[in-house]
PDB file of C-alpha atoms and ligand atoms in Angstrom:
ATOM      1  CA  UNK A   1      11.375  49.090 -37.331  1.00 97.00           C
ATOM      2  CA  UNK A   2       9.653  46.660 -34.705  1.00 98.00           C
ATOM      3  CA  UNK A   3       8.017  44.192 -37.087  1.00 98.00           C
ATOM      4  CA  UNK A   4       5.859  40.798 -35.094  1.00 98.00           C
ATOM      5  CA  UNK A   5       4.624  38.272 -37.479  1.00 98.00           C
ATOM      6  CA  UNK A   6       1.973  36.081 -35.435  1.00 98.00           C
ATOM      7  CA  UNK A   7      -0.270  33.052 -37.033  1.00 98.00           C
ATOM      8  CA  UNK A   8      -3.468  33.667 -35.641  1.00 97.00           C
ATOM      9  CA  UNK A   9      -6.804  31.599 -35.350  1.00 95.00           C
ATOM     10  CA  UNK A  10      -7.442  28.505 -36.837  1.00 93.00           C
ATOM     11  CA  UNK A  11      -6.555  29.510 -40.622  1.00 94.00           C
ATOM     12  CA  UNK A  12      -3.037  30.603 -39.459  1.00 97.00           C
ATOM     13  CA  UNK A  13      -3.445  34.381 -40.627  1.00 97.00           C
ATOM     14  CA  UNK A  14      -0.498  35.968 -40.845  1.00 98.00           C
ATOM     15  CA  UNK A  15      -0.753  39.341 -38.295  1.00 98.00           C
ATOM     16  CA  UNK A  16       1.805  42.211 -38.226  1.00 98.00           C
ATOM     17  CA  UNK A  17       2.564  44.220 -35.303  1.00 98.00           C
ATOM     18  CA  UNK A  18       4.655  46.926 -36.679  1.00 98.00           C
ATOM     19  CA  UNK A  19       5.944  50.098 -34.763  1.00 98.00           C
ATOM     20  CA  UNK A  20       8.961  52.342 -33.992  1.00 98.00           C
ATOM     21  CA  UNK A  21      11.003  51.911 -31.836  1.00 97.00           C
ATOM     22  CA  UNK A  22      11.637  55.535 -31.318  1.00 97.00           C
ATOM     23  CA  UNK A  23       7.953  56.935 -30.935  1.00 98.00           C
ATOM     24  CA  UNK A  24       6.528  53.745 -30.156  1.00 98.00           C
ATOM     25  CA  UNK A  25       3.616  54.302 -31.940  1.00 98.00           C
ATOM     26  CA  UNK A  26       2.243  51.492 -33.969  1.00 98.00           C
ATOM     27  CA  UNK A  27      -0.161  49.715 -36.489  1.00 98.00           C
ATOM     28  CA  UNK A  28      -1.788  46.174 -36.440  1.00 98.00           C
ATOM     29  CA  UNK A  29      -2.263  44.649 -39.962  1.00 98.00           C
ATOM     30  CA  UNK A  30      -4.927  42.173 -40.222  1.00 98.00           C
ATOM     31  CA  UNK A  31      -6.298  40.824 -36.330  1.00 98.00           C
ATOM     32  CA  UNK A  32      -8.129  38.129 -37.158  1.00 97.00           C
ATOM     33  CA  UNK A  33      -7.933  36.083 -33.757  1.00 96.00           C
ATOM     34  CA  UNK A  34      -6.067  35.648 -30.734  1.00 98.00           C
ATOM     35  CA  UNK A  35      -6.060  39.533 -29.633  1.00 98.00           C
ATOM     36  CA  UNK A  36      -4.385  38.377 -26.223  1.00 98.00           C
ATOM     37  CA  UNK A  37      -1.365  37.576 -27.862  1.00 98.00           C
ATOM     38  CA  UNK A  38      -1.461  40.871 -30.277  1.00 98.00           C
ATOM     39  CA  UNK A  39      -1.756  42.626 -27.298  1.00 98.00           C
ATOM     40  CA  UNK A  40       1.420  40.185 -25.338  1.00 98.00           C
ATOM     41  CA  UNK A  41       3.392  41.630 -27.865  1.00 98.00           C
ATOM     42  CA  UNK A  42       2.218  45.406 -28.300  1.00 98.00           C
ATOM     43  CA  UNK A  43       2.601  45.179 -24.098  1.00 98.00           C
ATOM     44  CA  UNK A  44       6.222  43.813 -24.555  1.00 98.00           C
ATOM     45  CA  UNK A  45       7.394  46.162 -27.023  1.00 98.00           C
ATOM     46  CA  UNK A  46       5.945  49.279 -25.039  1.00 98.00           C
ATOM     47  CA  UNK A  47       4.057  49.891 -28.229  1.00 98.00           C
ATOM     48  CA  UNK A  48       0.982  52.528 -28.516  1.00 98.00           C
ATOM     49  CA  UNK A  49      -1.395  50.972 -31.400  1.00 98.00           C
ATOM     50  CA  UNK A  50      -2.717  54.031 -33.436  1.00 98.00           C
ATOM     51  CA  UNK A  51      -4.338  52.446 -36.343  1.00 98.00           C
ATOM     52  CA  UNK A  52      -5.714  49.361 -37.290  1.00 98.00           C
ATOM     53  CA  UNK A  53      -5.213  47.850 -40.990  1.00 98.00           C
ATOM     54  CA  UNK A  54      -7.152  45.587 -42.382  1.00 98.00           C
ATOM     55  CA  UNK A  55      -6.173  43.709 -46.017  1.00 98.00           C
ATOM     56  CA  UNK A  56      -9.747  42.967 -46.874  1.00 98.00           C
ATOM     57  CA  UNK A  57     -13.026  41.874 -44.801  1.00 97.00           C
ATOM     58  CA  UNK A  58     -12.615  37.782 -44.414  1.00 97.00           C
ATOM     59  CA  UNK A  59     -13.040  36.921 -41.018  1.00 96.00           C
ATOM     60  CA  UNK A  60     -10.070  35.337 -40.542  1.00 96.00           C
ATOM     61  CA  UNK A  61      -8.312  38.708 -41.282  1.00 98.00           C
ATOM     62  CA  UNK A  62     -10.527  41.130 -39.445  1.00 97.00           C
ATOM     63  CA  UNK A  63     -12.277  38.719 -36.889  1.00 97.00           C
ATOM     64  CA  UNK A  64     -10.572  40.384 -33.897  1.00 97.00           C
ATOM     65  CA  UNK A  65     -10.872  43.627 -34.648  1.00 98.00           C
ATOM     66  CA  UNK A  66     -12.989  45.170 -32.509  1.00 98.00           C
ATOM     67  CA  UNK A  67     -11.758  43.474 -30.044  1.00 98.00           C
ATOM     68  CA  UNK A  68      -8.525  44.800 -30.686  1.00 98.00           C
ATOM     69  CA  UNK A  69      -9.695  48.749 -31.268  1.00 98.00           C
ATOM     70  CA  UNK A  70     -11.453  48.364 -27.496  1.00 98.00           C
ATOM     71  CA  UNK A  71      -8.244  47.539 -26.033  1.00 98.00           C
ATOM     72  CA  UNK A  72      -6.420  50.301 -28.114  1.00 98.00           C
ATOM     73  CA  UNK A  73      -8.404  52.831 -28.851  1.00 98.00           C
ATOM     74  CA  UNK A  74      -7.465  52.954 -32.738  1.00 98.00           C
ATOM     75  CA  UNK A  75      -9.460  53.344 -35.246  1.00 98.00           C
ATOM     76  CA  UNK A  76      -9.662  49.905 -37.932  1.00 98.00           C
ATOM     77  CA  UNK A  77      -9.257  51.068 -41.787  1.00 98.00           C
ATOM     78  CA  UNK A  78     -10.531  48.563 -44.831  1.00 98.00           C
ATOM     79  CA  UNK A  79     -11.310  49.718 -48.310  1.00 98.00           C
ATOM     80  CA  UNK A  80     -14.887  50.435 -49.047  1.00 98.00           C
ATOM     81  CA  UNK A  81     -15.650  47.548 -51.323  1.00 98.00           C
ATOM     82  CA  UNK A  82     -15.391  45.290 -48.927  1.00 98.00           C
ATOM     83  CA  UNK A  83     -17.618  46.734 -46.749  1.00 97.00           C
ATOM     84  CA  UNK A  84     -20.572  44.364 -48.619  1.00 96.00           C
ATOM     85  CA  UNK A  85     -18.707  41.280 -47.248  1.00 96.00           C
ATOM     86  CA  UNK A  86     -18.137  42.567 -44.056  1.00 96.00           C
ATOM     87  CA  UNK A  87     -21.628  42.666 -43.786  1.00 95.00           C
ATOM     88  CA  UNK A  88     -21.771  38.652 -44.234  1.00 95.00           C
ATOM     89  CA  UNK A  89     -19.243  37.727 -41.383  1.00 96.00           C
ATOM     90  CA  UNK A  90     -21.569  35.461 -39.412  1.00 95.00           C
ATOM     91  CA  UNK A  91     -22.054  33.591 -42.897  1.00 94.00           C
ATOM     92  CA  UNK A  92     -18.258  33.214 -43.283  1.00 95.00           C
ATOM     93  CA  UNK A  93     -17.979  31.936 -39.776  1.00 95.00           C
ATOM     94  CA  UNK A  94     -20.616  29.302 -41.014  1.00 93.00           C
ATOM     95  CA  UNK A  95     -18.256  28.875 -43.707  1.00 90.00           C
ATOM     96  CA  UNK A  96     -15.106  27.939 -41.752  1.00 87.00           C
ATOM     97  CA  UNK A  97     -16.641  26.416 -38.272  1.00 90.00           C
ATOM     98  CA  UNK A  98     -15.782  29.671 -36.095  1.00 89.00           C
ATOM     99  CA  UNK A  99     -18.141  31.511 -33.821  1.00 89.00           C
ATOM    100  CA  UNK A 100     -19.540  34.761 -35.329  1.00 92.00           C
ATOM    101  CA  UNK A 101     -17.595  37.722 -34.169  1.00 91.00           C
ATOM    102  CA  UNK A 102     -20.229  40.340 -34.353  1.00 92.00           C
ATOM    103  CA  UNK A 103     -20.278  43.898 -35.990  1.00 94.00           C
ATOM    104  CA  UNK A 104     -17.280  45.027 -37.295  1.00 96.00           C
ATOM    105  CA  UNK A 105     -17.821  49.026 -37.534  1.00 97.00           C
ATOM    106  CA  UNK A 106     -15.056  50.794 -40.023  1.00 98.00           C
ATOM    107  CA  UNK A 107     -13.825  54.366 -38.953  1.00 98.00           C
ATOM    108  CA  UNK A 108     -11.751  54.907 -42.682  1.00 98.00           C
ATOM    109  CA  UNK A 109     -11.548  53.761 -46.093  1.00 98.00           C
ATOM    110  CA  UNK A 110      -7.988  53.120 -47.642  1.00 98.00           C
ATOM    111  CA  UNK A 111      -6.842  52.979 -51.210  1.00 98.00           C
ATOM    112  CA  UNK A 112      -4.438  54.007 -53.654  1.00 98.00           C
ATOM    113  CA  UNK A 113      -3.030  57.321 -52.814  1.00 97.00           C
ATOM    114  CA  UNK A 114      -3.380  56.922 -49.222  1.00 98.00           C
ATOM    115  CA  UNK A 115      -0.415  56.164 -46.716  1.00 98.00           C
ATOM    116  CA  UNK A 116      -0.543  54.232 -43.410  1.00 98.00           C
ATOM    117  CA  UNK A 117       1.735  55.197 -40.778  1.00 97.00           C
ATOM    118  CA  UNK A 118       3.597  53.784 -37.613  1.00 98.00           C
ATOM    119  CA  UNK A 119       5.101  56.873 -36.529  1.00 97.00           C
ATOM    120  CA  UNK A 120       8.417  57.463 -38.974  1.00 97.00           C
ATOM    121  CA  UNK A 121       7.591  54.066 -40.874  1.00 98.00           C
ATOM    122  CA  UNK A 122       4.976  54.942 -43.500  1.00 98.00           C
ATOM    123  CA  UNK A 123       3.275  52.505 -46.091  1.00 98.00           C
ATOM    124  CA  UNK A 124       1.614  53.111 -49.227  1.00 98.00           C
ATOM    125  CA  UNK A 125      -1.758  51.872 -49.525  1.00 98.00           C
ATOM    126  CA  UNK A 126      -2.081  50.166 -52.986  1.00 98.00           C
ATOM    127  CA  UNK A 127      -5.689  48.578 -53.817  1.00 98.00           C
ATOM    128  CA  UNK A 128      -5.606  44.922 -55.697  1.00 98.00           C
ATOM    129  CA  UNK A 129      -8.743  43.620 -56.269  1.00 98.00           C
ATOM    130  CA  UNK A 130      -9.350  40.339 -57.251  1.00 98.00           C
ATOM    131  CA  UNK A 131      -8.962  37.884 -54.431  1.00 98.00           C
ATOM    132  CA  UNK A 132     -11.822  40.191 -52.732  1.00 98.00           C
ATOM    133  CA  UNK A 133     -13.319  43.783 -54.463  1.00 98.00           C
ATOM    134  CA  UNK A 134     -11.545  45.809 -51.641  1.00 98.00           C
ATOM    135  CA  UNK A 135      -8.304  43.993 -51.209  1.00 98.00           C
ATOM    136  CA  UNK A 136      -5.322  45.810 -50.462  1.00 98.00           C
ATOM    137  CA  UNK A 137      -1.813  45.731 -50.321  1.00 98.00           C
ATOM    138  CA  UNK A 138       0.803  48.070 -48.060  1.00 98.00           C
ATOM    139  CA  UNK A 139       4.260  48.586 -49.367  1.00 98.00           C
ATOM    140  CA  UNK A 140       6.541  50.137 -47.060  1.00 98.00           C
ATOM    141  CA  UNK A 141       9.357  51.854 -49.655  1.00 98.00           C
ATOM    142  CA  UNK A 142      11.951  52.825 -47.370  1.00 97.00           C
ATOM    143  CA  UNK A 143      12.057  49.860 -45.981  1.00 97.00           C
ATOM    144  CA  UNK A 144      11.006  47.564 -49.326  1.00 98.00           C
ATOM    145  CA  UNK A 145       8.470  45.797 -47.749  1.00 98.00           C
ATOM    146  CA  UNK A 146       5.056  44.036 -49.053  1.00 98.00           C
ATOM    147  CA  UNK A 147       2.295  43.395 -46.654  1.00 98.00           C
ATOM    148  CA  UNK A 148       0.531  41.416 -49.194  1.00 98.00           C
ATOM    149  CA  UNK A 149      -2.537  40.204 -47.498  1.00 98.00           C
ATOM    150  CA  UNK A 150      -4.214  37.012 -49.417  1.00 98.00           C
ATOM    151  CA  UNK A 151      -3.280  38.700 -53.467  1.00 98.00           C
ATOM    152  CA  UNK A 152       0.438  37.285 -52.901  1.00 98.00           C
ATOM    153  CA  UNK A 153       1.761  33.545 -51.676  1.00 98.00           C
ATOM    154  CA  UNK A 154       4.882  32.182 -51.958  1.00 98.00           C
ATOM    155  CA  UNK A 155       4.178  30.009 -54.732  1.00 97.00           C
ATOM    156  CA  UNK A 156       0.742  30.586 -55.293  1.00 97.00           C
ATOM    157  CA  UNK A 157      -1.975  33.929 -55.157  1.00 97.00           C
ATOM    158  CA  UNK A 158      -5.007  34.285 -53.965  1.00 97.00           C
ATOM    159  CA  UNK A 159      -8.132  32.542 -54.546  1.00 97.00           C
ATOM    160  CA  UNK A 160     -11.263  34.004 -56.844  1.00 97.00           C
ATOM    161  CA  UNK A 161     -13.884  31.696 -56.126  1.00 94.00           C
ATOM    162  CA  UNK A 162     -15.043  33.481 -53.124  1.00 92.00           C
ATOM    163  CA  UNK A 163     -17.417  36.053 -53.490  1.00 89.00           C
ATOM    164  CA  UNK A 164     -16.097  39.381 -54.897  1.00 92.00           C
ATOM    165  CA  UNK A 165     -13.572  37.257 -56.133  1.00 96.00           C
ATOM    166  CA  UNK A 166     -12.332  37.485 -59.490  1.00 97.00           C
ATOM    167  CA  UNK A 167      -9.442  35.698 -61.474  1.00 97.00           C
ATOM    168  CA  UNK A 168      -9.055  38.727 -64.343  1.00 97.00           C
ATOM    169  CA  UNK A 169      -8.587  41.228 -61.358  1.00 98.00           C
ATOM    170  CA  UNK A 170      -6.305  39.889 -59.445  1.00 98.00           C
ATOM    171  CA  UNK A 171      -3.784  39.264 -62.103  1.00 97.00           C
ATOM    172  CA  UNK A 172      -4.676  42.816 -63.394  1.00 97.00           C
ATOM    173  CA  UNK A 173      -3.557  43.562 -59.478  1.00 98.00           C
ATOM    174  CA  UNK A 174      -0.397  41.027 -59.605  1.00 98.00           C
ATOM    175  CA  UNK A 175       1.052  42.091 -63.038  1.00 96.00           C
ATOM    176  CA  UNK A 176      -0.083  46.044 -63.189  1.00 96.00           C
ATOM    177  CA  UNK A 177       0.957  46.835 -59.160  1.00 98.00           C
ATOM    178  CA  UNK A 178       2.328  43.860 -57.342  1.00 98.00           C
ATOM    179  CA  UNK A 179       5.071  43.220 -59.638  1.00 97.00           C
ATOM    180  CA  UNK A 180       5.743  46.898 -60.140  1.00 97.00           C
ATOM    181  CA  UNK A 181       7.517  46.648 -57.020  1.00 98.00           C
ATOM    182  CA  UNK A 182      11.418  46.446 -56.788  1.00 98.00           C
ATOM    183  CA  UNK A 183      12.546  42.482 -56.720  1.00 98.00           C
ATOM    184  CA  UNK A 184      14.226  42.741 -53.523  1.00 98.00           C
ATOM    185  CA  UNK A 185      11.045  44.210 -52.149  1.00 98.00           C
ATOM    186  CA  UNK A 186      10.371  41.454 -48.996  1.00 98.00           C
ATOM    187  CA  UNK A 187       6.765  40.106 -48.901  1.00 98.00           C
ATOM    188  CA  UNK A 188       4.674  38.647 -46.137  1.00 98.00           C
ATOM    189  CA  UNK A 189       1.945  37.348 -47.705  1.00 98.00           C
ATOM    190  CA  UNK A 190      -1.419  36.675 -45.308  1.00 98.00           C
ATOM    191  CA  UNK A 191      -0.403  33.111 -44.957  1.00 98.00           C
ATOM    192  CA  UNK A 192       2.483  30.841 -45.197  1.00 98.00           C
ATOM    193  CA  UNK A 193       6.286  31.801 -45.246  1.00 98.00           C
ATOM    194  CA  UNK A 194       7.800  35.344 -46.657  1.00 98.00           C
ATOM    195  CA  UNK A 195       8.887  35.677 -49.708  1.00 98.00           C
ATOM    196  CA  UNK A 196      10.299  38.085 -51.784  1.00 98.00           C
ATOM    197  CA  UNK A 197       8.791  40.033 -55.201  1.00 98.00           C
ATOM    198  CA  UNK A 198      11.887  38.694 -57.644  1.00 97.00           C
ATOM    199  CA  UNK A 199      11.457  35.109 -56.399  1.00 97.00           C
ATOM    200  CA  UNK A 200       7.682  34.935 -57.092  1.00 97.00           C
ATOM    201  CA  UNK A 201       8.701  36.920 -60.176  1.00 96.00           C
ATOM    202  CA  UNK A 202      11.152  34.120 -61.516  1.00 95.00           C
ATOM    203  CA  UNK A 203       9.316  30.781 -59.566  1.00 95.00           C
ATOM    204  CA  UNK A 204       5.607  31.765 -58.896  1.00 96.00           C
ATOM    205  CA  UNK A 205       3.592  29.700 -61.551  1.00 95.00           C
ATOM    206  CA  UNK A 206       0.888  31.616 -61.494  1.00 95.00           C
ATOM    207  CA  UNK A 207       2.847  34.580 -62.722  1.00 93.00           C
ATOM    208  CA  UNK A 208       4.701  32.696 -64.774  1.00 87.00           C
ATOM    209  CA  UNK A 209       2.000  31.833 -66.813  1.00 63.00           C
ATOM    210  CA  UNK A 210       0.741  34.997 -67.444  1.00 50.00           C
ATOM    211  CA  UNK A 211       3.942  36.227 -69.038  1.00 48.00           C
ATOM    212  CA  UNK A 212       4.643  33.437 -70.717  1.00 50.00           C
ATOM    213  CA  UNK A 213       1.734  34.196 -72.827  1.00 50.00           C
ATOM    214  CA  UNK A 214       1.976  35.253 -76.310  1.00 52.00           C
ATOM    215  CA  UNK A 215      -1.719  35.651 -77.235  1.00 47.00           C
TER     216      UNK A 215
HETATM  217 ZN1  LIG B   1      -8.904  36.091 -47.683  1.00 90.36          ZN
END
């Protein structure tokens, strides 16, 4: 598996490139900015982008993605309850400083039951609301790999204060699906460093606090 991890725009997003490197067909996880280097990278890797996944609708996930599907071709996937807040993505520019990247236009909806692919690599689509209605997260089993967008840090999870947001849901998300997964399973989380399930398992406090409980 091909697997690029870029920080892009100001808020750092974490962006995966993933593809194989027999087919060379690949996906793009969450484009948020800086399509010139996404595309660098797709260029350098002789990599043909066939779909476009987005985590959930903040702009600093999905921001370049139109950009990104005129380059490509490919279509750009996000789950269906976010499509309310992708209808507010001049306000979150507002919100964060950035220019307003125009209409995002959605060619699928994604949720549980549903599988991404990158030619032979294939990821389960598992939906986690909480940090947004129509988050998502992809696990890749053969591989044992979490693309987490913003429900998993290392160390922390994602915040509810947004709208759509909601604390009860996410940890419904975190303790019912996230944690499901096997402990080796590697995460990359939508910001910040990797991790891994068992370590935020055993460290993360906000999981920790959860099953610690005993009401
Ligand atoms: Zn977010």
């Amino acid at each position: 598996m091909i697997h690029e991890i870029l920080a892009v725009g100001p808020l750092q997003c974490n962006c995966s490139i993933i593809g194989d490197e027999t087919t060379h067909e690949a996906m793009v996880i969450d484009p948020g900015d800086d399509i010139e280097d996404v595309l660098a990278l797709v260029r350098e890797h002789n990599l043909q982008v066939k779909q476009i996944v987005i985590t959930h609708a903040h702009i600093d996930h999905v921001g370049g993605a139109m950009k990104l599907r005129a380059a490509t071709g490919a279509p750009i996937l996000l789950n269906e309850n976010d499509y309310a807040l992708l209808k507010m993505l001049d306000v979150q520019a507002a919100w964060i400083g950035v220019a307003a990247p125009g209409e995002v236009r959605i060619d699928q909806t994604v949720t549980t039951g549903d599988t991404v692919k990158a030619g032979a690599h294939q990821a389960s689509v598992l939906h986690t609301p909480g940090h947004t209605e129509g988050s998502i997260c992809l696990y890749f089993p053969a591989e044992k790999k979490l693309i987490a967008g913003d429900t998993l840090f290392a160390g922390s999870i994602g915040r509810t204060d947004l709208p759509g947001g909601s604390t009860q849901k996410i940890m419904q998300s975190l303790q019912g699906t996230v944690l499901a997964l096997p402990d080796e399973t590697l995460v990359v989380p939508g910001h910040g460093p990797l991790t891994t399930i068992g370590e935020e398992r055993q460290r993360n406090p906000f999981l920790l606090r959860r099953s610690n409980r005993v009401d």
